[in-house]
């Protein structure tokens, strides 16, 4: 894995990077970071892991507001593929985080390949709450599979910077990662059912 920057290409047009956005708060600094590296950044919203549907819509609305504030192109998937998410997670509930990363980062890489992006990344890499290395392994696998380069930067130390960007915008702030398992872990009193 290499840290990829796009500086030093002279007058060459900026390389296109598709940034998977997990939520507005993590996306804010991640977007600015990749833009500062010289990339032309679009943000991709594909998060079938977020439940219930009203939570998904609240987070999507926050992302739309952020896209307007920071002036970035936001690409959204028209379908909320909740059933597909549950089908895949039910096969191996103990590996739900890796399955979730595979679904979201895989779809991001496929979209990037289809629409001519040279690179992809995710705002997941700024969150100290994610299983970071699992997400990296997932992204690397889909980079090999699709031929789209994985732009990696460990931005976890900048997590508070992202929150400072979004706090004045008064965006919806979620209280758990996204899936019903994580909601249960956050608010439940016992371990979630397997």
Coordinates of C-alpha atoms in Angstrom, one line a residue:
X1 CA 0.0 0.0 0.0
X2 CA 1.3 3.5 -0.8
X3 CA 0.1 6.8 0.2
X4 CA -1.0 8.5 -3.1
X5 CA -0.8 12.1 -3.8
X6 CA -1.5 13.9 -7.1
X7 CA 1.0 16.8 -6.7
X8 CA 3.8 17.4 -9.2
X9 CA 1.9 16.5 -12.4
X10 CA 2.5 20.0 -13.9
X11 CA -0.3 21.2 -16.1
X12 CA -1.9 17.7 -16.3
X13 CA -5.6 17.8 -15.4
X14 CA -6.3 16.7 -11.9
X15 CA -6.9 13.0 -11.5
X16 CA -10.4 12.0 -10.5
X17 CA -11.0 10.5 -7.1
X18 CA -14.3 9.0 -6.0
X19 CA -14.6 9.3 -2.2
X20 CA -17.1 7.0 -0.5
X21 CA -18.8 9.1 2.1
X22 CA -19.9 7.1 5.2
X23 CA -21.4 10.2 6.9
X24 CA -21.2 14.0 6.6
X25 CA -19.0 14.4 9.6
X26 CA -16.3 12.0 8.4
X27 CA -16.5 13.2 4.9
X28 CA -15.9 16.9 5.6
X29 CA -12.2 16.7 6.4
X30 CA -11.6 13.7 4.1
X31 CA -13.0 15.6 1.1
X32 CA -10.8 18.7 1.9
X33 CA -7.7 16.5 2.4
X34 CA -8.0 14.7 -1.0
X35 CA -8.8 18.0 -2.7
X36 CA -5.7 19.6 -1.1
X37 CA -3.7 16.6 -2.5
X38 CA -4.7 17.9 -6.0
X39 CA -7.5 15.5 -6.8
X40 CA -10.8 16.3 -8.5
X41 CA -13.0 14.8 -5.8
X42 CA -16.6 13.5 -6.1
X43 CA -18.3 12.0 -3.1
X44 CA -20.3 8.8 -3.5
X45 CA -23.2 7.9 -1.1
X46 CA -23.8 4.1 -0.9
X47 CA -24.6 3.0 2.6
X48 CA -27.2 0.1 2.7
X49 CA -25.8 -0.7 6.2
X50 CA -27.5 2.3 7.8
X51 CA -30.8 1.3 9.6
X52 CA -33.5 2.1 10.1
X53 CA -34.5 3.9 6.9
X54 CA -35.2 7.1 8.7
X55 CA -31.7 7.1 10.1
X56 CA -30.4 6.5 6.5
X57 CA -32.4 9.5 5.3
X58 CA -31.3 11.8 8.1
X59 CA -27.6 11.0 7.3
X60 CA -28.2 11.4 3.6
X61 CA -29.8 14.8 4.2
X62 CA -26.8 15.9 6.2
X63 CA -24.5 14.8 3.4
X64 CA -26.6 16.8 0.8
X65 CA -26.2 19.9 3.1
X66 CA -22.5 19.3 3.4
X67 CA -22.1 19.0 -0.4
X68 CA -23.8 22.4 -0.8
X69 CA -21.6 24.0 1.9
X70 CA -18.3 22.6 0.6
X71 CA -19.4 22.6 -3.1
X72 CA -18.7 19.0 -4.1
X73 CA -20.4 16.7 -6.5
X74 CA -22.5 14.2 -4.6
X75 CA -23.4 10.9 -6.3
X76 CA -26.1 8.9 -4.7
X77 CA -27.3 5.4 -5.4
X78 CA -31.1 5.5 -6.0
X79 CA -31.8 2.2 -4.3
X80 CA -31.7 1.5 -0.6
X81 CA -30.4 -2.1 -0.7
X82 CA -31.3 -3.0 2.8
X83 CA -32.4 -6.6 1.9
X84 CA -29.1 -7.3 0.1
X85 CA -27.1 -6.0 3.2
X86 CA -29.1 -8.3 5.5
X87 CA -28.7 -11.3 3.2
X88 CA -24.9 -10.9 3.1
X89 CA -24.5 -10.2 6.8
X90 CA -26.8 -13.1 7.9
X91 CA -24.4 -15.5 6.2
X92 CA -21.5 -14.6 8.7
X93 CA -22.8 -12.3 11.4
X94 CA -19.4 -12.4 13.2
X95 CA -17.8 -10.8 10.1
X96 CA -20.5 -8.2 9.6
X97 CA -18.0 -5.2 9.6
X98 CA -15.8 -6.8 6.9
X99 CA -19.0 -7.7 4.9
X100 CA -20.1 -4.1 5.3
X101 CA -16.8 -2.7 4.1
X102 CA -16.8 -5.1 1.2
X103 CA -20.3 -4.1 0.1
X104 CA -19.6 -0.3 0.3
X105 CA -16.0 -0.2 -0.9
X106 CA -16.6 -2.8 -3.5
X107 CA -19.6 -0.8 -4.9
X108 CA -17.5 2.4 -4.8
X109 CA -14.6 0.8 -6.7
X110 CA -17.0 -0.7 -9.3
X111 CA -18.7 2.7 -9.8
X112 CA -15.3 4.4 -10.1
X113 CA -14.2 2.0 -12.8
X114 CA -17.5 2.3 -14.7
X115 CA -17.4 6.1 -14.7
X116 CA -13.7 6.8 -15.3
X117 CA -12.3 7.6 -11.9
X118 CA -8.6 6.8 -11.6
X119 CA -8.7 6.5 -7.8
X120 CA -11.1 5.7 -5.0
X121 CA -11.0 6.1 -1.2
X122 CA -13.4 6.4 1.7
X123 CA -14.2 8.7 4.6
X124 CA -14.1 5.5 6.8
X125 CA -10.4 6.0 7.1
X126 CA -10.8 9.1 9.3
X127 CA -13.0 7.4 11.9
X128 CA -11.3 6.1 15.1
X129 CA -14.5 4.0 15.6
X130 CA -14.0 1.8 12.5
X131 CA -12.1 -1.5 12.2
X132 CA -9.4 0.4 10.2
X133 CA -7.3 -2.4 8.9
X134 CA -10.3 -4.5 7.8
X135 CA -11.4 -1.5 5.7
X136 CA -7.9 -1.2 4.2
X137 CA -7.8 -4.9 3.3
X138 CA -11.2 -4.6 1.7
X139 CA -10.3 -1.5 -0.4
X140 CA -7.0 -3.1 -1.5
X141 CA -8.8 -6.2 -2.7
X142 CA -11.3 -4.2 -4.8
X143 CA -8.5 -2.0 -6.2
X144 CA -6.9 -5.2 -7.6
X145 CA -10.3 -6.5 -8.8
X146 CA -11.4 -3.3 -10.6
X147 CA -8.0 -1.8 -11.6
X148 CA -9.0 1.5 -9.9
X149 CA -6.2 2.7 -7.6
X150 CA -6.9 2.9 -3.9
X151 CA -5.8 6.3 -2.5
X152 CA -5.0 5.7 1.2
X153 CA -4.3 8.0 4.0
X154 CA -4.7 7.3 7.7
X155 CA -6.6 10.4 8.8
X156 CA -7.7 9.2 12.2
X157 CA -5.6 11.9 14.0
X158 CA -7.7 14.5 12.0
X159 CA -11.1 13.2 13.2
X160 CA -11.6 16.2 15.5
X161 CA -10.7 18.6 12.6
X162 CA -13.6 17.1 10.6
X163 CA -16.0 17.6 13.5
X164 CA -14.8 21.2 13.8
X165 CA -15.7 21.8 10.1
X166 CA -19.2 20.4 10.5
X167 CA -20.2 21.6 14.0
X168 CA -21.1 25.2 12.8
X169 CA -23.2 23.7 10.0
X170 CA -25.6 22.2 12.6
X171 CA -25.8 18.9 10.6
X172 CA -27.5 15.8 11.9
X173 CA -25.1 13.9 14.1
X174 CA -25.5 10.1 14.4
X175 CA -25.1 8.2 17.6
X176 CA -24.0 4.8 16.2
X177 CA -22.1 3.4 13.3
X178 CA -25.1 2.5 11.2
X179 CA -26.4 -1.0 11.3
X180 CA -28.9 -2.4 13.8
X181 CA -26.1 -4.4 15.4
X182 CA -24.1 -1.3 16.1
X183 CA -27.2 0.5 17.4
X184 CA -27.8 -2.4 19.8
X185 CA -24.2 -2.3 20.9
X186 CA -24.5 1.5 21.5
X187 CA -27.8 1.5 23.4
X188 CA -28.4 -2.1 24.5
X189 CA -27.5 -3.6 27.9
X190 CA -26.2 -6.9 26.7
X191 CA -24.3 -8.4 23.7
X192 CA -26.2 -8.3 20.5
X193 CA -27.8 -11.5 19.3
X194 CA -25.7 -13.5 16.9

